[in-house]
């Protein structure tokens, strides 16, 4: 099982240069709407100061309202992309999003097995837009092939419950530890469960192991419906782990980053809103404009610090 990095160890690769950014390899589909997929991964991970090795596994046919179709790449094309980059650059973490078919899952599982010391962050999106048989086949392959390689599983509470606990018959929904236990049956040590309904105006996210809930974040519910939130969160988490942050701090930072992305979100088309993953760049522009006529003070470091955002603070 891949191990999370030691926060005391250097974050970047030892060669060719100590000053290099940590490298993260992402397996995900292209999203022409810019809402999720590789678009989310690239911007979120770059915001967290990671160098992204983006492996295209296919493409969605979608707009901001819905996913109409998905076209998967051949597994050999996926393998060739990844192996070529990995022979040149060391990676500190892998992220796996939606990759289209069991063949690609098998290829990716083989690659992550070869790099067993590297953490793997797996994000499972809502697949309800897809054919029912295709969903079942894909999820079964993910359980068999990818979950045993996964360090942290990220997903919405309802998505993970339907997948991992399909026979649940309790009067209440499964709690985060029960979801984590279901994931642990397949080899996953940690689960980040999002979208847990705490109250009418709040939702919670929980980082859990089978033994305990390690961290909880509560946020006010947004009125808007967003596309790409899960990819954004899992990408930020992966990049922060690659940088050497411990899992609890990385989760706190990633959740705070997502909250700020959603708070600055916008509606580029006629469908759902999209997280603004570069909100911090616009804030710098506003500060520069406000201070143009006066003495210019040194801009604060834009990197998020988990200590500045305690997990029990209520935000959007």
PDB file of C-alpha atoms in Angstrom:
ATOM      1  CA  UNK A   1       0.000   0.000   0.000  1.00  0.00           C
ATOM      2  CA  UNK A   2       1.419   3.435  -0.908  1.00  0.00           C
ATOM      3  CA  UNK A   3       2.460   5.542   2.059  1.00  0.00           C
ATOM      4  CA  UNK A   4       1.672   9.207   2.596  1.00  0.00           C
ATOM      5  CA  UNK A   5       4.765  11.391   2.497  1.00  0.00           C
ATOM      6  CA  UNK A   6       6.671  12.351   5.625  1.00  0.00           C
ATOM      7  CA  UNK A   7       6.105  16.101   6.137  1.00  0.00           C
ATOM      8  CA  UNK A   8       9.712  16.455   7.293  1.00  0.00           C
ATOM      9  CA  UNK A   9      11.110  15.083   4.049  1.00  0.00           C
ATOM     10  CA  UNK A  10      11.861  17.265   0.999  1.00  0.00           C
ATOM     11  CA  UNK A  11       8.756  17.781  -1.127  1.00  0.00           C
ATOM     12  CA  UNK A  12      10.404  18.060  -4.504  1.00  0.00           C
ATOM     13  CA  UNK A  13      12.289  15.490  -6.567  1.00  0.00           C
ATOM     14  CA  UNK A  14      15.910  14.846  -5.668  1.00  0.00           C
ATOM     15  CA  UNK A  15      16.919  15.099  -9.286  1.00  0.00           C
ATOM     16  CA  UNK A  16      17.439  16.846 -11.593  1.00  0.00           C
ATOM     17  CA  UNK A  17      17.025  19.852  -9.244  1.00  0.00           C
ATOM     18  CA  UNK A  18      16.134  20.354  -5.587  1.00  0.00           C
ATOM     19  CA  UNK A  19      14.204  23.531  -6.463  1.00  0.00           C
ATOM     20  CA  UNK A  20      11.808  21.748  -8.834  1.00  0.00           C
ATOM     21  CA  UNK A  21       8.088  21.676  -8.118  1.00  0.00           C
ATOM     22  CA  UNK A  22       6.648  18.328  -7.005  1.00  0.00           C
ATOM     23  CA  UNK A  23       5.335  16.352  -9.978  1.00  0.00           C
ATOM     24  CA  UNK A  24       1.870  14.820  -9.953  1.00  0.00           C
ATOM     25  CA  UNK A  25       0.536  12.450 -12.613  1.00  0.00           C
ATOM     26  CA  UNK A  26      -3.181  12.674 -13.349  1.00  0.00           C
ATOM     27  CA  UNK A  27      -5.300  10.164 -15.256  1.00  0.00           C
ATOM     28  CA  UNK A  28      -8.552  11.826 -16.287  1.00  0.00           C
ATOM     29  CA  UNK A  29     -10.814  12.685 -19.198  1.00  0.00           C
ATOM     30  CA  UNK A  30     -10.738  15.930 -21.136  1.00  0.00           C
ATOM     31  CA  UNK A  31     -13.716  18.144 -20.329  1.00  0.00           C
ATOM     32  CA  UNK A  32     -14.431  20.610 -23.158  1.00  0.00           C
ATOM     33  CA  UNK A  33     -16.758  22.618 -20.902  1.00  0.00           C
ATOM     34  CA  UNK A  34     -13.867  23.410 -18.552  1.00  0.00           C
ATOM     35  CA  UNK A  35     -15.938  22.385 -15.530  1.00  0.00           C
ATOM     36  CA  UNK A  36     -14.129  19.233 -14.408  1.00  0.00           C
ATOM     37  CA  UNK A  37     -11.819  16.545 -15.725  1.00  0.00           C
ATOM     38  CA  UNK A  38      -8.302  17.548 -16.685  1.00  0.00           C
ATOM     39  CA  UNK A  39      -9.293  21.226 -16.778  1.00  0.00           C
ATOM     40  CA  UNK A  40     -10.004  21.107 -13.036  1.00  0.00           C
ATOM     41  CA  UNK A  41      -6.890  19.063 -12.314  1.00  0.00           C
ATOM     42  CA  UNK A  42      -4.522  21.388 -14.155  1.00  0.00           C
ATOM     43  CA  UNK A  43      -5.752  24.622 -12.606  1.00  0.00           C
ATOM     44  CA  UNK A  44      -6.250  23.283  -9.065  1.00  0.00           C
ATOM     45  CA  UNK A  45      -2.892  21.510  -8.928  1.00  0.00           C
ATOM     46  CA  UNK A  46      -1.074  24.485 -10.419  1.00  0.00           C
ATOM     47  CA  UNK A  47      -2.692  26.663  -7.742  1.00  0.00           C
ATOM     48  CA  UNK A  48      -1.164  24.325  -5.153  1.00  0.00           C
ATOM     49  CA  UNK A  49       2.280  24.703  -6.777  1.00  0.00           C
ATOM     50  CA  UNK A  50       2.545  21.285  -8.392  1.00  0.00           C
ATOM     51  CA  UNK A  51       3.787  20.364 -11.859  1.00  0.00           C
ATOM     52  CA  UNK A  52       1.066  18.331 -13.574  1.00  0.00           C
ATOM     53  CA  UNK A  53       1.751  15.352 -15.836  1.00  0.00           C
ATOM     54  CA  UNK A  54      -1.672  15.092 -17.475  1.00  0.00           C
ATOM     55  CA  UNK A  55      -2.549  11.748 -19.066  1.00  0.00           C
ATOM     56  CA  UNK A  56      -5.657  12.015 -21.243  1.00  0.00           C
ATOM     57  CA  UNK A  57      -7.787   8.879 -20.900  1.00  0.00           C
ATOM     58  CA  UNK A  58     -10.628  10.058 -23.152  1.00  0.00           C
ATOM     59  CA  UNK A  59     -13.002  12.944 -23.540  1.00  0.00           C
ATOM     60  CA  UNK A  60     -16.445  13.906 -22.384  1.00  0.00           C
ATOM     61  CA  UNK A  61     -19.033  15.190 -24.799  1.00  0.00           C
ATOM     62  CA  UNK A  62     -20.671  17.685 -22.491  1.00  0.00           C
ATOM     63  CA  UNK A  63     -21.705  21.228 -21.709  1.00  0.00           C
ATOM     64  CA  UNK A  64     -22.214  22.906 -18.352  1.00  0.00           C
ATOM     65  CA  UNK A  65     -25.702  21.385 -18.020  1.00  0.00           C
ATOM     66  CA  UNK A  66     -25.025  17.683 -18.503  1.00  0.00           C
ATOM     67  CA  UNK A  67     -22.743  14.961 -19.809  1.00  0.00           C
ATOM     68  CA  UNK A  68     -24.020  13.664 -23.137  1.00  0.00           C
ATOM     69  CA  UNK A  69     -21.377  11.015 -23.850  1.00  0.00           C
ATOM     70  CA  UNK A  70     -17.819   9.880 -23.191  1.00  0.00           C
ATOM     71  CA  UNK A  71     -15.241   8.601 -25.668  1.00  0.00           C
ATOM     72  CA  UNK A  72     -12.493   6.493 -24.098  1.00  0.00           C
ATOM     73  CA  UNK A  73      -8.946   6.301 -25.426  1.00  0.00           C
ATOM     74  CA  UNK A  74      -7.336   2.961 -26.174  1.00  0.00           C
ATOM     75  CA  UNK A  75      -5.463   1.572 -23.166  1.00  0.00           C
ATOM     76  CA  UNK A  76      -2.213   1.464 -25.130  1.00  0.00           C
ATOM     77  CA  UNK A  77      -2.444   5.203 -25.746  1.00  0.00           C
ATOM     78  CA  UNK A  78      -2.969   5.757 -22.022  1.00  0.00           C
ATOM     79  CA  UNK A  79      -0.023   3.510 -21.118  1.00  0.00           C
ATOM     80  CA  UNK A  80       2.287   5.134 -23.660  1.00  0.00           C
ATOM     81  CA  UNK A  81       1.531   8.631 -22.381  1.00  0.00           C
ATOM     82  CA  UNK A  82       2.166   7.680 -18.776  1.00  0.00           C
ATOM     83  CA  UNK A  83       5.236   5.474 -19.224  1.00  0.00           C
ATOM     84  CA  UNK A  84       6.993   8.029 -21.414  1.00  0.00           C
ATOM     85  CA  UNK A  85       6.538  10.810 -18.844  1.00  0.00           C
ATOM     86  CA  UNK A  86       7.429   8.555 -15.894  1.00  0.00           C
ATOM     87  CA  UNK A  87      10.714   7.531 -17.512  1.00  0.00           C
ATOM     88  CA  UNK A  88      11.677  11.206 -17.573  1.00  0.00           C
ATOM     89  CA  UNK A  89      10.268  12.645 -14.337  1.00  0.00           C
ATOM     90  CA  UNK A  90       9.762  11.310 -10.796  1.00  0.00           C
ATOM     91  CA  UNK A  91       6.269  11.743  -9.379  1.00  0.00           C
ATOM     92  CA  UNK A  92       5.212  12.364  -5.784  1.00  0.00           C
ATOM     93  CA  UNK A  93       1.543  11.391  -6.204  1.00  0.00           C
ATOM     94  CA  UNK A  94      -1.021   9.986  -8.644  1.00  0.00           C
ATOM     95  CA  UNK A  95      -4.599  11.122  -9.095  1.00  0.00           C
ATOM     96  CA  UNK A  96      -7.150   8.959 -10.900  1.00  0.00           C
ATOM     97  CA  UNK A  97     -10.444  10.446 -12.072  1.00  0.00           C
ATOM     98  CA  UNK A  98     -12.912   8.966 -14.537  1.00  0.00           C
ATOM     99  CA  UNK A  99     -10.968   6.938 -17.129  1.00  0.00           C
ATOM    100  CA  UNK A 100     -13.755   5.474 -19.235  1.00  0.00           C
ATOM    101  CA  UNK A 101     -13.448   1.691 -19.195  1.00  0.00           C
ATOM    102  CA  UNK A 102     -12.059  -1.327 -17.290  1.00  0.00           C
ATOM    103  CA  UNK A 103      -9.148  -1.660 -19.719  1.00  0.00           C
ATOM    104  CA  UNK A 104      -7.850   1.768 -18.764  1.00  0.00           C
ATOM    105  CA  UNK A 105      -8.375   0.983 -15.085  1.00  0.00           C
ATOM    106  CA  UNK A 106      -6.274  -2.155 -15.520  1.00  0.00           C
ATOM    107  CA  UNK A 107      -3.516  -0.210 -17.252  1.00  0.00           C
ATOM    108  CA  UNK A 108      -3.457   2.462 -14.550  1.00  0.00           C
ATOM    109  CA  UNK A 109      -3.491  -0.133 -11.761  1.00  0.00           C
ATOM    110  CA  UNK A 110      -0.472  -1.763 -13.362  1.00  0.00           C
ATOM    111  CA  UNK A 111       1.381   1.553 -13.447  1.00  0.00           C
ATOM    112  CA  UNK A 112       0.582   2.472  -9.850  1.00  0.00           C
ATOM    113  CA  UNK A 113       1.654  -1.013  -8.760  1.00  0.00           C
ATOM    114  CA  UNK A 114       5.055  -0.386 -10.338  1.00  0.00           C
ATOM    115  CA  UNK A 115       5.309   2.805  -8.253  1.00  0.00           C
ATOM    116  CA  UNK A 116       3.920   1.307  -5.063  1.00  0.00           C
ATOM    117  CA  UNK A 117       5.620   3.886  -2.816  1.00  0.00           C
ATOM    118  CA  UNK A 118       3.704   6.766  -4.450  1.00  0.00           C
ATOM    119  CA  UNK A 119       0.318   7.764  -2.922  1.00  0.00           C
ATOM    120  CA  UNK A 120      -2.760   7.339  -5.135  1.00  0.00           C
ATOM    121  CA  UNK A 121      -5.765   9.660  -4.792  1.00  0.00           C
ATOM    122  CA  UNK A 122      -8.854   8.184  -6.455  1.00  0.00           C
ATOM    123  CA  UNK A 123     -11.908  10.335  -7.159  1.00  0.00           C
ATOM    124  CA  UNK A 124     -15.210   8.660  -8.002  1.00  0.00           C
ATOM    125  CA  UNK A 125     -17.652  11.051  -9.698  1.00  0.00           C
ATOM    126  CA  UNK A 126     -21.382  10.631 -10.121  1.00  0.00           C
ATOM    127  CA  UNK A 127     -21.883   8.295 -13.099  1.00  0.00           C
ATOM    128  CA  UNK A 128     -25.674   8.457 -13.242  1.00  0.00           C
ATOM    129  CA  UNK A 129     -25.500   9.971 -16.746  1.00  0.00           C
ATOM    130  CA  UNK A 130     -24.033   6.697 -18.068  1.00  0.00           C
ATOM    131  CA  UNK A 131     -25.575   3.397 -19.154  1.00  0.00           C
ATOM    132  CA  UNK A 132     -26.477   1.209 -16.172  1.00  0.00           C
ATOM    133  CA  UNK A 133     -24.539  -1.839 -17.384  1.00  0.00           C
ATOM    134  CA  UNK A 134     -21.500   0.309 -18.171  1.00  0.00           C
ATOM    135  CA  UNK A 135     -21.632   1.791 -14.657  1.00  0.00           C
ATOM    136  CA  UNK A 136     -21.770  -1.633 -13.030  1.00  0.00           C
ATOM    137  CA  UNK A 137     -18.895  -2.973 -15.130  1.00  0.00           C
ATOM    138  CA  UNK A 138     -16.754   0.088 -14.461  1.00  0.00           C
ATOM    139  CA  UNK A 139     -17.356   0.107 -10.713  1.00  0.00           C
ATOM    140  CA  UNK A 140     -16.670  -3.622 -10.409  1.00  0.00           C
ATOM    141  CA  UNK A 141     -13.348  -3.141 -12.221  1.00  0.00           C
ATOM    142  CA  UNK A 142     -12.503  -0.204  -9.989  1.00  0.00           C
ATOM    143  CA  UNK A 143     -13.114  -2.308  -6.878  1.00  0.00           C
ATOM    144  CA  UNK A 144     -10.985  -5.160  -8.155  1.00  0.00           C
ATOM    145  CA  UNK A 145      -8.150  -3.237  -9.810  1.00  0.00           C
ATOM    146  CA  UNK A 146      -7.814   0.303  -8.488  1.00  0.00           C
ATOM    147  CA  UNK A 147      -9.074   0.409  -4.906  1.00  0.00           C
ATOM    148  CA  UNK A 148      -6.322  -1.959  -3.672  1.00  0.00           C
ATOM    149  CA  UNK A 149      -3.823   0.646  -4.955  1.00  0.00           C
ATOM    150  CA  UNK A 150      -5.697   3.656  -3.542  1.00  0.00           C
ATOM    151  CA  UNK A 151      -4.402   5.657  -0.573  1.00  0.00           C
ATOM    152  CA  UNK A 152      -7.313   8.119  -0.294  1.00  0.00           C
ATOM    153  CA  UNK A 153     -10.729   7.645  -1.892  1.00  0.00           C
ATOM    154  CA  UNK A 154     -12.635  10.897  -2.500  1.00  0.00           C
ATOM    155  CA  UNK A 155     -16.314  11.076  -3.347  1.00  0.00           C
ATOM    156  CA  UNK A 156     -19.711  12.500  -2.552  1.00  0.00           C
ATOM    157  CA  UNK A 157     -21.546  10.753   0.279  1.00  0.00           C
ATOM    158  CA  UNK A 158     -24.482   9.628  -1.868  1.00  0.00           C
ATOM    159  CA  UNK A 159     -22.195   8.406  -4.687  1.00  0.00           C
ATOM    160  CA  UNK A 160     -19.983   6.377  -2.344  1.00  0.00           C
ATOM    161  CA  UNK A 161     -22.952   4.925  -0.447  1.00  0.00           C
ATOM    162  CA  UNK A 162     -24.685   3.734  -3.623  1.00  0.00           C
ATOM    163  CA  UNK A 163     -21.434   2.157  -4.776  1.00  0.00           C
ATOM    164  CA  UNK A 164     -19.909   0.683  -1.623  1.00  0.00           C
ATOM    165  CA  UNK A 165     -23.033   0.036   0.467  1.00  0.00           C
ATOM    166  CA  UNK A 166     -25.743  -0.894  -2.038  1.00  0.00           C
ATOM    167  CA  UNK A 167     -27.484  -3.206   0.435  1.00  0.00           C
ATOM    168  CA  UNK A 168     -27.790  -0.596   3.191  1.00  0.00           C
ATOM    169  CA  UNK A 169     -31.206  -0.855   4.854  1.00  0.00           C
ATOM    170  CA  UNK A 170     -30.829   1.326   7.931  1.00  0.00           C
ATOM    171  CA  UNK A 171     -33.262   4.097   8.818  1.00  0.00           C
ATOM    172  CA  UNK A 172     -30.386   6.575   8.705  1.00  0.00           C
ATOM    173  CA  UNK A 173     -27.763   7.059   5.967  1.00  0.00           C
ATOM    174  CA  UNK A 174     -24.335   5.473   6.533  1.00  0.00           C
ATOM    175  CA  UNK A 175     -22.002   7.637   8.583  1.00  0.00           C
ATOM    176  CA  UNK A 176     -18.447   8.493   7.424  1.00  0.00           C
ATOM    177  CA  UNK A 177     -16.817   5.650   9.371  1.00  0.00           C
ATOM    178  CA  UNK A 178     -19.216   3.138   7.855  1.00  0.00           C
ATOM    179  CA  UNK A 179     -18.385   4.399   4.379  1.00  0.00           C
ATOM    180  CA  UNK A 180     -14.672   4.219   5.234  1.00  0.00           C
ATOM    181  CA  UNK A 181     -15.089   0.656   6.520  1.00  0.00           C
ATOM    182  CA  UNK A 182     -16.778  -0.340   3.266  1.00  0.00           C
ATOM    183  CA  UNK A 183     -13.871   1.148   1.310  1.00  0.00           C
ATOM    184  CA  UNK A 184     -11.328  -0.512   3.600  1.00  0.00           C
ATOM    185  CA  UNK A 185     -12.743  -3.935   2.708  1.00  0.00           C
ATOM    186  CA  UNK A 186     -11.213  -3.318  -0.727  1.00  0.00           C
ATOM    187  CA  UNK A 187      -7.890  -2.031   0.616  1.00  0.00           C
ATOM    188  CA  UNK A 188      -8.470   1.724   0.984  1.00  0.00           C
ATOM    189  CA  UNK A 189      -7.016   3.110   4.259  1.00  0.00           C
ATOM    190  CA  UNK A 190      -8.563   6.613   4.097  1.00  0.00           C
ATOM    191  CA  UNK A 191     -11.789   8.044   2.666  1.00  0.00           C
ATOM    192  CA  UNK A 192     -12.727  11.710   2.221  1.00  0.00           C
ATOM    193  CA  UNK A 193     -16.526  11.812   2.152  1.00  0.00           C
ATOM    194  CA  UNK A 194     -18.100  15.064   0.958  1.00  0.00           C
ATOM    195  CA  UNK A 195     -21.655  16.374   0.791  1.00  0.00           C
ATOM    196  CA  UNK A 196     -22.864  14.837   4.070  1.00  0.00           C
ATOM    197  CA  UNK A 197     -26.143  16.536   5.000  1.00  0.00           C
ATOM    198  CA  UNK A 198     -25.662  17.865   8.510  1.00  0.00           C
ATOM    199  CA  UNK A 199     -28.623  20.264   8.558  1.00  0.00           C
ATOM    200  CA  UNK A 200     -30.771  22.178   6.125  1.00  0.00           C
ATOM    201  CA  UNK A 201     -28.248  24.956   5.637  1.00  0.00           C
ATOM    202  CA  UNK A 202     -25.020  23.025   6.183  1.00  0.00           C
ATOM    203  CA  UNK A 203     -23.088  20.232   4.548  1.00  0.00           C
ATOM    204  CA  UNK A 204     -20.094  18.438   6.012  1.00  0.00           C
ATOM    205  CA  UNK A 205     -17.004  16.687   4.701  1.00  0.00           C
ATOM    206  CA  UNK A 206     -15.309  13.980   6.738  1.00  0.00           C
ATOM    207  CA  UNK A 207     -11.870  12.448   6.492  1.00  0.00           C
ATOM    208  CA  UNK A 208     -12.235   8.976   7.949  1.00  0.00           C
ATOM    209  CA  UNK A 209     -10.487   5.679   8.463  1.00  0.00           C
ATOM    210  CA  UNK A 210     -12.299   2.499   9.520  1.00  0.00           C
ATOM    211  CA  UNK A 211     -11.339   3.262  13.115  1.00  0.00           C
ATOM    212  CA  UNK A 212     -12.079   6.979  13.429  1.00  0.00           C
ATOM    213  CA  UNK A 213     -13.213  10.222  11.859  1.00  0.00           C
ATOM    214  CA  UNK A 214      -9.932  12.112  11.575  1.00  0.00           C
ATOM    215  CA  UNK A 215     -11.271  15.527  10.584  1.00  0.00           C
ATOM    216  CA  UNK A 216     -14.575  17.245   9.891  1.00  0.00           C
ATOM    217  CA  UNK A 217     -15.313  20.457   8.005  1.00  0.00           C
ATOM    218  CA  UNK A 218     -18.730  22.143   7.985  1.00  0.00           C
ATOM    219  CA  UNK A 219     -19.763  24.660   5.348  1.00  0.00           C
ATOM    220  CA  UNK A 220     -22.859  26.656   4.543  1.00  0.00           C
ATOM    221  CA  UNK A 221     -24.745  25.240   1.596  1.00  0.00           C
ATOM    222  CA  UNK A 222     -24.484  27.113  -1.700  1.00  0.00           C
ATOM    223  CA  UNK A 223     -27.677  27.875  -3.566  1.00  0.00           C
ATOM    224  CA  UNK A 224     -26.020  27.287  -6.944  1.00  0.00           C
ATOM    225  CA  UNK A 225     -25.424  23.848  -8.489  1.00  0.00           C
ATOM    226  CA  UNK A 226     -21.780  23.322  -9.447  1.00  0.00           C
ATOM    227  CA  UNK A 227     -20.009  21.064 -11.912  1.00  0.00           C
ATOM    228  CA  UNK A 228     -16.394  20.095 -11.225  1.00  0.00           C
ATOM    229  CA  UNK A 229     -16.275  20.452  -7.443  1.00  0.00           C
ATOM    230  CA  UNK A 230     -15.144  16.869  -6.767  1.00  0.00           C
ATOM    231  CA  UNK A 231     -12.353  16.960  -9.337  1.00  0.00           C
ATOM    232  CA  UNK A 232     -11.214  20.286  -7.887  1.00  0.00           C
ATOM    233  CA  UNK A 233     -11.089  18.967  -4.316  1.00  0.00           C
ATOM    234  CA  UNK A 234      -9.329  15.706  -5.150  1.00  0.00           C
ATOM    235  CA  UNK A 235      -6.805  17.493  -7.385  1.00  0.00           C
ATOM    236  CA  UNK A 236      -5.924  19.999  -4.663  1.00  0.00           C
ATOM    237  CA  UNK A 237      -5.641  17.221  -2.072  1.00  0.00           C
ATOM    238  CA  UNK A 238      -3.334  15.219  -4.328  1.00  0.00           C
ATOM    239  CA  UNK A 239      -1.077  18.199  -5.037  1.00  0.00           C
ATOM    240  CA  UNK A 240      -0.799  19.104  -1.358  1.00  0.00           C
ATOM    241  CA  UNK A 241       0.103  15.531  -0.413  1.00  0.00           C
ATOM    242  CA  UNK A 242       2.713  15.557  -3.172  1.00  0.00           C
ATOM    243  CA  UNK A 243       4.159  18.712  -1.610  1.00  0.00           C
ATOM    244  CA  UNK A 244       4.736  16.849   1.656  1.00  0.00           C
ATOM    245  CA  UNK A 245       1.703  17.897   3.711  1.00  0.00           C
ATOM    246  CA  UNK A 246       0.301  15.340   6.123  1.00  0.00           C
ATOM    247  CA  UNK A 247      -3.139  14.006   5.262  1.00  0.00           C
ATOM    248  CA  UNK A 248      -5.147  16.002   7.810  1.00  0.00           C
ATOM    249  CA  UNK A 249      -3.490  19.312   6.915  1.00  0.00           C
ATOM    250  CA  UNK A 250      -3.800  18.578   3.197  1.00  0.00           C
ATOM    251  CA  UNK A 251      -7.499  17.776   3.612  1.00  0.00           C
ATOM    252  CA  UNK A 252      -8.102  20.993   5.554  1.00  0.00           C
ATOM    253  CA  UNK A 253      -6.318  23.086   2.939  1.00  0.00           C
ATOM    254  CA  UNK A 254      -8.012  21.344   0.028  1.00  0.00           C
ATOM    255  CA  UNK A 255     -11.485  21.795   1.534  1.00  0.00           C
ATOM    256  CA  UNK A 256     -10.823  25.457   2.261  1.00  0.00           C
ATOM    257  CA  UNK A 257      -9.498  25.959  -1.253  1.00  0.00           C
ATOM    258  CA  UNK A 258     -12.630  24.334  -2.711  1.00  0.00           C
ATOM    259  CA  UNK A 259     -14.862  26.525  -0.562  1.00  0.00           C
ATOM    260  CA  UNK A 260     -13.126  29.639  -1.880  1.00  0.00           C
ATOM    261  CA  UNK A 261     -13.327  28.336  -5.454  1.00  0.00           C
ATOM    262  CA  UNK A 262     -17.079  27.854  -5.063  1.00  0.00           C
ATOM    263  CA  UNK A 263     -17.525  31.204  -3.350  1.00  0.00           C
ATOM    264  CA  UNK A 264     -15.876  32.856  -6.387  1.00  0.00           C
ATOM    265  CA  UNK A 265     -17.643  30.547  -8.841  1.00  0.00           C
ATOM    266  CA  UNK A 266     -19.287  31.774 -12.011  1.00  0.00           C
ATOM    267  CA  UNK A 267     -21.743  30.619 -14.668  1.00  0.00           C
ATOM    268  CA  UNK A 268     -19.971  30.601 -18.061  1.00  0.00           C
ATOM    269  CA  UNK A 269     -22.911  29.128 -19.976  1.00  0.00           C
ATOM    270  CA  UNK A 270     -26.572  28.312 -19.604  1.00  0.00           C
ATOM    271  CA  UNK A 271     -26.048  25.387 -17.235  1.00  0.00           C
ATOM    272  CA  UNK A 272     -24.369  24.851 -13.892  1.00  0.00           C
ATOM    273  CA  UNK A 273     -21.878  27.124 -12.185  1.00  0.00           C
ATOM    274  CA  UNK A 274     -18.143  26.335 -12.343  1.00  0.00           C
ATOM    275  CA  UNK A 275     -15.599  26.767  -9.513  1.00  0.00           C
ATOM    276  CA  UNK A 276     -13.130  29.605 -10.056  1.00  0.00           C
ATOM    277  CA  UNK A 277      -9.940  27.704  -9.298  1.00  0.00           C
ATOM    278  CA  UNK A 278      -7.824  30.798  -9.961  1.00  0.00           C
ATOM    279  CA  UNK A 279      -9.727  33.094  -7.585  1.00  0.00           C
ATOM    280  CA  UNK A 280      -6.471  33.997  -5.841  1.00  0.00           C
ATOM    281  CA  UNK A 281      -5.025  35.469  -9.043  1.00  0.00           C
ATOM    282  CA  UNK A 282      -7.994  37.822  -9.411  1.00  0.00           C
ATOM    283  CA  UNK A 283      -7.634  38.894  -5.784  1.00  0.00           C
ATOM    284  CA  UNK A 284      -3.998  39.828  -6.429  1.00  0.00           C
ATOM    285  CA  UNK A 285      -5.097  41.906  -9.417  1.00  0.00           C
ATOM    286  CA  UNK A 286      -7.647  43.760  -7.277  1.00  0.00           C
ATOM    287  CA  UNK A 287      -5.077  44.436  -4.563  1.00  0.00           C
ATOM    288  CA  UNK A 288      -2.624  45.804  -7.139  1.00  0.00           C
ATOM    289  CA  UNK A 289      -5.308  48.078  -8.566  1.00  0.00           C
ATOM    290  CA  UNK A 290      -6.320  49.359  -5.121  1.00  0.00           C
ATOM    291  CA  UNK A 291      -2.734  50.088  -4.170  1.00  0.00           C
ATOM    292  CA  UNK A 292      -1.613  51.632  -7.447  1.00  0.00           C
ATOM    293  CA  UNK A 293      -1.937  55.213  -6.231  1.00  0.00           C
ATOM    294  CA  UNK A 294      -0.336  54.672  -2.825  1.00  0.00           C
ATOM    295  CA  UNK A 295       2.649  52.996  -1.304  1.00  0.00           C
ATOM    296  CA  UNK A 296       2.839  49.432  -2.488  1.00  0.00           C
ATOM    297  CA  UNK A 297       3.040  46.904   0.293  1.00  0.00           C
ATOM    298  CA  UNK A 298       4.435  43.468  -0.266  1.00  0.00           C
ATOM    299  CA  UNK A 299       1.617  41.124  -1.278  1.00  0.00           C
ATOM    300  CA  UNK A 300       0.884  38.326   1.187  1.00  0.00           C
ATOM    301  CA  UNK A 301       1.799  34.789   0.291  1.00  0.00           C
ATOM    302  CA  UNK A 302      -1.146  33.343  -1.637  1.00  0.00           C
ATOM    303  CA  UNK A 303      -0.403  29.790  -0.546  1.00  0.00           C
ATOM    304  CA  UNK A 304      -3.111  28.453   1.760  1.00  0.00           C
ATOM    305  CA  UNK A 305      -2.076  27.532   5.287  1.00  0.00           C
ATOM    306  CA  UNK A 306      -4.227  24.934   6.984  1.00  0.00           C
ATOM    307  CA  UNK A 307      -3.521  26.534  10.351  1.00  0.00           C
ATOM    308  CA  UNK A 308      -5.314  29.686   9.219  1.00  0.00           C
ATOM    309  CA  UNK A 309      -8.520  27.789   8.505  1.00  0.00           C
ATOM    310  CA  UNK A 310      -9.520  25.566  11.444  1.00  0.00           C
ATOM    311  CA  UNK A 311     -11.772  22.681  10.489  1.00  0.00           C
ATOM    312  CA  UNK A 312     -14.561  23.696  12.850  1.00  0.00           C
ATOM    313  CA  UNK A 313     -14.952  27.172  11.318  1.00  0.00           C
ATOM    314  CA  UNK A 314     -18.251  27.693   9.523  1.00  0.00           C
ATOM    315  CA  UNK A 315     -17.840  29.060   6.010  1.00  0.00           C
ATOM    316  CA  UNK A 316     -19.721  28.806   2.709  1.00  0.00           C
TER     317      UNK A 316
END
